[in-house]
Coordinates of C-alpha atoms in Angstrom, one line a residue:
M1 CA 0.0 0.1 -0.1
M2 CA 2.9 2.4 1.0
E3 CA 4.4 1.9 -2.5
Q4 CA 1.3 2.5 -4.3
S5 CA 0.8 5.7 -2.4
N6 CA 4.3 6.9 -3.2
V7 CA 3.8 6.0 -6.8
R8 CA 0.8 8.0 -7.0
R9 CA 2.5 10.9 -5.2
R10 CA 5.3 10.8 -7.9
Q11 CA 2.8 10.6 -10.8
L12 CA 0.8 13.5 -9.6
P13 CA 3.3 16.3 -10.6
S14 CA 3.7 14.7 -14.0
L15 CA 0.0 14.4 -14.4
T16 CA -0.6 18.1 -13.2
H17 CA 2.3 19.4 -15.6
L18 CA 0.6 17.6 -18.5
I19 CA -2.8 19.0 -17.8
F20 CA -1.5 22.4 -17.4
G21 CA 0.6 22.1 -20.6
S22 CA -2.5 20.8 -22.4
R23 CA -4.5 23.9 -21.3
L24 CA -1.6 26.2 -22.4
L25 CA -1.2 24.6 -25.7
I26 CA -5.0 24.8 -26.2
G27 CA -5.0 28.6 -25.2
L28 CA -2.1 29.3 -27.6
V29 CA -4.1 27.4 -30.4
I30 CA -7.1 29.6 -29.7
L31 CA -5.1 32.8 -29.4
F32 CA -3.3 31.9 -32.6
S33 CA -6.6 31.0 -34.4
A34 CA -8.2 34.4 -33.0
G35 CA -5.2 36.2 -34.5
T36 CA -5.5 34.4 -37.9
I37 CA -9.1 35.1 -38.0
Y38 CA -8.5 38.9 -37.2
F39 CA -5.8 39.0 -39.8
A40 CA -7.9 37.4 -42.7
S41 CA -10.8 39.7 -41.7
S42 CA -8.6 42.7 -41.8
V43 CA -7.2 41.6 -45.1
E44 CA -10.6 40.9 -46.6
A45 CA -11.7 44.4 -45.2
A46 CA -9.1 46.0 -47.5
G47 CA -9.9 46.2 -51.0
I48 CA -11.6 48.1 -53.7
D49 CA -15.2 49.1 -53.8
L50 CA -16.5 47.0 -56.7
G51 CA -20.0 46.6 -58.0
V52 CA -21.7 43.3 -57.9
T53 CA -20.8 42.4 -61.6
A54 CA -17.2 43.4 -61.2
Q55 CA -17.0 41.5 -57.9
K56 CA -18.1 38.3 -59.5
A57 CA -15.7 38.8 -62.5
W58 CA -12.8 39.3 -59.9
D59 CA -13.8 36.3 -57.8
S60 CA -13.9 34.3 -61.1
V61 CA -10.5 35.4 -61.9
L62 CA -9.2 34.4 -58.4
N63 CA -10.9 30.9 -58.6
K64 CA -9.2 30.2 -62.0
A65 CA -5.8 31.2 -60.9
D66 CA -3.2 28.9 -59.4
A67 CA -2.1 29.2 -55.8
Q68 CA 0.9 31.6 -56.4
T69 CA -0.9 33.7 -59.0
K70 CA -3.8 34.1 -56.8
L71 CA -1.7 35.2 -53.8
T72 CA 0.1 37.6 -56.1
L73 CA -3.2 39.0 -57.3
K74 CA -4.7 39.2 -53.7
Q75 CA -1.5 41.2 -52.6
A76 CA -1.8 43.7 -55.4
Y77 CA -5.5 44.0 -54.7
E78 CA -5.0 44.7 -50.9
K79 CA -2.3 47.3 -51.8
V80 CA -4.9 49.3 -53.7
G81 CA -7.4 49.0 -50.8
N82 CA -4.6 50.0 -48.2
W83 CA -3.9 53.1 -50.3
K84 CA -7.7 54.0 -50.6
A85 CA -8.1 53.4 -46.9
Q86 CA -5.1 55.9 -46.2
E87 CA -6.5 58.4 -48.6
Q88 CA -9.9 58.3 -46.5
V89 CA -7.8 58.9 -43.3
W90 CA -6.1 61.8 -44.8
E91 CA -9.4 63.1 -46.1
Q92 CA -11.1 63.2 -42.7
K93 CA -8.1 64.7 -41.1
I94 CA -8.2 67.6 -43.8
K95 CA -11.7 68.1 -43.0
T96 CA -11.2 68.3 -39.3
L97 CA -8.2 70.7 -39.6
H98 CA -9.7 72.8 -42.3
A99 CA -12.8 73.5 -40.2
A100 CA -10.7 74.3 -37.1
N101 CA -8.4 76.6 -39.3
T102 CA -11.6 78.3 -40.5
A103 CA -13.0 78.8 -37.2
E104 CA -9.7 80.1 -35.8
L105 CA -9.3 82.5 -38.7
E106 CA -12.7 84.1 -37.9
R107 CA -11.9 84.4 -34.2
L108 CA -8.5 85.9 -35.1
R109 CA -10.0 88.5 -37.3
V110 CA -12.4 89.5 -34.6
E111 CA -9.9 89.8 -31.9
I112 CA -7.5 91.7 -34.2
R113 CA -10.2 94.2 -35.2
Q114 CA -10.9 94.9 -31.3
T115 CA -7.2 95.2 -30.6
D116 CA -6.8 97.9 -27.9
D117 CA -10.5 98.9 -28.1
A118 CA -10.7 99.0 -24.4
K119 CA -7.6 101.3 -24.1
V120 CA -9.1 103.6 -26.8
A121 CA -12.5 103.7 -25.2
A122 CA -11.3 104.4 -21.8
L123 CA -9.0 107.2 -23.1
A124 CA -11.8 108.7 -25.3
E125 CA -14.0 108.7 -22.2
K126 CA -11.3 110.4 -20.2
V127 CA -11.1 113.2 -22.8
K128 CA -14.8 113.5 -22.7
Q129 CA -15.0 113.7 -18.9
T130 CA -12.0 116.2 -18.9
Q131 CA -13.6 118.5 -21.6
A132 CA -17.1 118.3 -19.5
R133 CA -15.3 119.1 -16.3
Y134 CA -13.6 122.2 -17.8
E135 CA -16.7 123.3 -19.8
P136 CA -18.1 125.7 -17.0
L137 CA -14.6 127.4 -16.8
F138 CA -14.5 127.9 -20.6
A139 CA -18.0 129.3 -20.4
L140 CA -17.0 131.8 -17.7
Y141 CA -13.9 132.8 -19.6
S142 CA -15.9 133.3 -22.8
S143 CA -18.5 135.5 -20.7
V144 CA -15.8 137.5 -19.2
N145 CA -13.9 138.2 -22.4
R146 CA -17.4 139.4 -24.0
Q147 CA -18.0 141.7 -21.1
L148 CA -14.6 143.2 -21.5
D149 CA -15.3 143.8 -25.2
A150 CA -18.7 145.5 -24.1
A151 CA -16.9 147.5 -21.5
K152 CA -14.2 148.7 -24.3
A153 CA -17.0 149.5 -26.6
I154 CA -18.7 151.9 -24.3
K155 CA -15.3 153.1 -23.0
N156 CA -15.9 152.4 -19.4
K157 CA -12.6 152.4 -17.9
E158 CA -13.6 151.3 -14.3
W159 CA -15.7 148.6 -15.6
S160 CA -13.0 147.6 -18.2
A161 CA -10.3 147.5 -15.5
A162 CA -12.4 145.2 -13.2
I163 CA -13.2 142.9 -15.9
R164 CA -9.8 142.9 -17.3
T165 CA -8.4 141.6 -13.9
Q166 CA -10.9 139.0 -13.7
A167 CA -9.8 137.8 -17.4
E168 CA -6.3 137.8 -16.4
T169 CA -6.9 135.8 -13.3
L170 CA -8.7 133.2 -15.4
R171 CA -6.3 133.1 -18.4
P172 CA -3.7 130.9 -16.8
V173 CA -6.2 128.5 -15.4
V174 CA -7.9 128.3 -18.7
K175 CA -4.4 127.8 -20.3
L176 CA -3.7 124.7 -17.8
A177 CA -7.2 123.4 -18.7
R178 CA -6.7 123.5 -22.4
E179 CA -3.1 122.0 -21.8
D180 CA -4.6 119.1 -20.0
I181 CA -7.1 118.5 -22.7
R182 CA -4.4 118.6 -25.3
I183 CA -2.3 116.1 -23.6
K184 CA -5.2 113.7 -23.1
K185 CA -6.1 114.1 -26.7
K186 CA -2.4 113.5 -27.9
E187 CA -2.4 110.3 -25.8
L188 CA -5.6 109.2 -27.2
A189 CA -4.3 109.9 -30.7
E190 CA -1.2 107.8 -30.2
V191 CA -3.0 104.9 -28.7
R192 CA -5.2 104.9 -31.9
K193 CA -2.0 105.2 -34.0
R194 CA -0.6 102.1 -32.2
K195 CA -3.7 100.3 -32.5
S196 CA -3.6 100.9 -36.3
A197 CA -0.2 99.7 -36.6
E198 CA -0.7 96.7 -34.5
I199 CA -3.7 95.6 -36.3
K200 CA -1.7 95.9 -39.6
R201 CA 1.0 93.9 -38.1
L202 CA -1.2 91.0 -37.1
R203 CA -3.1 90.9 -40.3
A204 CA 0.2 90.7 -42.1
M205 CA 1.0 87.7 -39.9
V206 CA -2.4 86.1 -40.7
A207 CA -1.6 86.9 -44.3
G208 CA 1.4 84.8 -44.1
A209 CA -0.9 81.8 -44.5
D210 CA -1.9 82.9 -47.9
S211 CA 0.9 81.1 -49.6
A212 CA -0.1 77.7 -48.0
K213 CA -3.7 78.3 -49.0
K214 CA -2.6 78.9 -52.7
Q215 CA -0.5 75.8 -52.4
I216 CA -3.7 74.0 -51.1
Q217 CA -5.7 75.0 -54.3
T218 CA -3.0 73.7 -56.6
A219 CA -2.9 70.6 -54.4
K220 CA -6.6 70.1 -54.8
K221 CA -6.4 70.3 -58.5
Q222 CA -3.8 67.7 -58.5
A223 CA -6.0 65.6 -56.2
S224 CA -8.9 65.9 -58.7
L225 CA -6.5 64.7 -61.5
A226 CA -5.3 61.8 -59.3
K227 CA -8.9 60.9 -58.8
E228 CA -9.7 60.9 -62.3
R229 CA -6.6 58.8 -63.1
Y230 CA -7.7 56.2 -60.4
S231 CA -11.3 56.2 -62.0
N232 CA -9.8 55.4 -65.5
A233 CA -7.4 52.8 -63.9
L234 CA -10.4 51.2 -62.0
Q235 CA -12.4 51.0 -65.4
Q236 CA -9.4 49.3 -67.0
F237 CA -9.3 46.8 -64.0
K238 CA -12.8 46.0 -64.4
Q239 CA -12.5 45.5 -68.2
S240 CA -9.6 43.2 -67.7
T241 CA -11.5 41.1 -65.0
K242 CA -14.2 40.6 -67.7
Q243 CA -11.7 39.3 -70.1
S244 CA -10.0 36.9 -67.4
Q245 CA -6.6 37.3 -68.6
T246 CA -4.4 37.2 -65.5
S247 CA -1.5 39.1 -66.8
R248 CA -3.7 42.0 -67.8
V249 CA -5.6 41.9 -64.5
L250 CA -2.3 42.1 -62.4
S251 CA -1.1 44.9 -64.8
S252 CA -4.2 46.9 -64.3
L253 CA -4.0 46.2 -60.5
N254 CA -0.5 47.5 -60.4
T255 CA -1.6 50.7 -62.4
L256 CA -4.7 51.1 -60.0
A257 CA -2.3 50.9 -57.1
S258 CA -0.1 53.5 -58.4
A259 CA -3.1 55.8 -59.1
A260 CA -4.4 55.1 -55.4
E261 CA -1.0 55.9 -54.1
K262 CA -1.0 59.2 -55.7
C263 CA -4.4 60.0 -54.5
A264 CA -3.4 59.3 -50.9
G265 CA -0.2 61.3 -51.4
T266 CA -1.9 64.5 -52.7
K267 CA -4.3 64.2 -49.8
Q268 CA -1.4 63.9 -47.2
N269 CA 0.2 66.9 -49.0
I270 CA -3.0 69.0 -48.6
H271 CA -3.1 68.0 -44.9
T272 CA 0.5 69.2 -44.5
L273 CA -0.2 72.5 -46.0
E274 CA -3.3 72.9 -43.8
Q275 CA -1.0 72.2 -40.8
K276 CA 1.2 75.1 -42.2
V277 CA -1.9 77.4 -42.0
S278 CA -2.6 76.1 -38.5
T279 CA 1.0 77.0 -37.4
T280 CA 0.7 80.3 -38.8
Y281 CA -2.5 80.9 -36.8
V282 CA -1.0 79.5 -33.7
K283 CA 1.7 82.1 -33.9
V284 CA -0.9 85.0 -34.3
R285 CA -2.6 83.5 -31.3
Q286 CA 0.5 83.8 -29.3
E287 CA 1.2 87.3 -30.3
I288 CA -2.3 88.5 -29.3
A289 CA -2.1 86.4 -25.8
K290 CA 1.2 88.1 -24.9
R291 CA 0.1 91.6 -25.7
P292 CA -0.7 93.8 -22.4
K293 CA -4.5 93.7 -21.7

């Protein structure tokens, strides 16, 4: 009995190891299978958007081809699909970035137009208040001068002397008041001048994006030409599948892949140019942010 018990104890670790190893092996098989299924589905997802008739013709070409040719055809087909997928990604990025640039440009224009508005308004109000404060003084001085003219007209020396004394007393005070107003008006004019110069400078910075925008228009024309080239290549591919000539199908696929690559490349270029526009606007935004409020 003791010997049988010892044998069982010695066999137990081996049995446990076997069970664990089997489970691990099964797990790896499942994981590998899942990965294979995912890879296969991903490959199948990449392709060309064909109509029903063209898809049947393509499937027929694949079914008739030998294993190596079939693999080559599929790889060429998937290459086209991958380039088209990249083009779609760039297209979405372009839309997002262009929308952001458009919105930012509008905000910048508004903020630039409002540059130093608060300072100008405050100084203009100060000038207005200063003028209003001195208005009674100016009115009194004008009244005294009119009385002095009247006294001179009737040749009343005593009245003229009294009025002249009052006028001479007011004259330096009026002069100081006018100087105060002049200084405040000059300060207002200088702020308005700086405002105008700053607006001109910031607008010039914004206009720095114009070069990239012109290049975008050129790139869009290139994208249209690339799209037309792709459409023509796609028609050639569909036509070659109908004829079921493997060599021509492969050749048309390679042409189609080249066209698809060109489409993706033009969209990537447009996105790069939109980034240049964005970079310009960021610099303008930084300039506005660092200005004293």
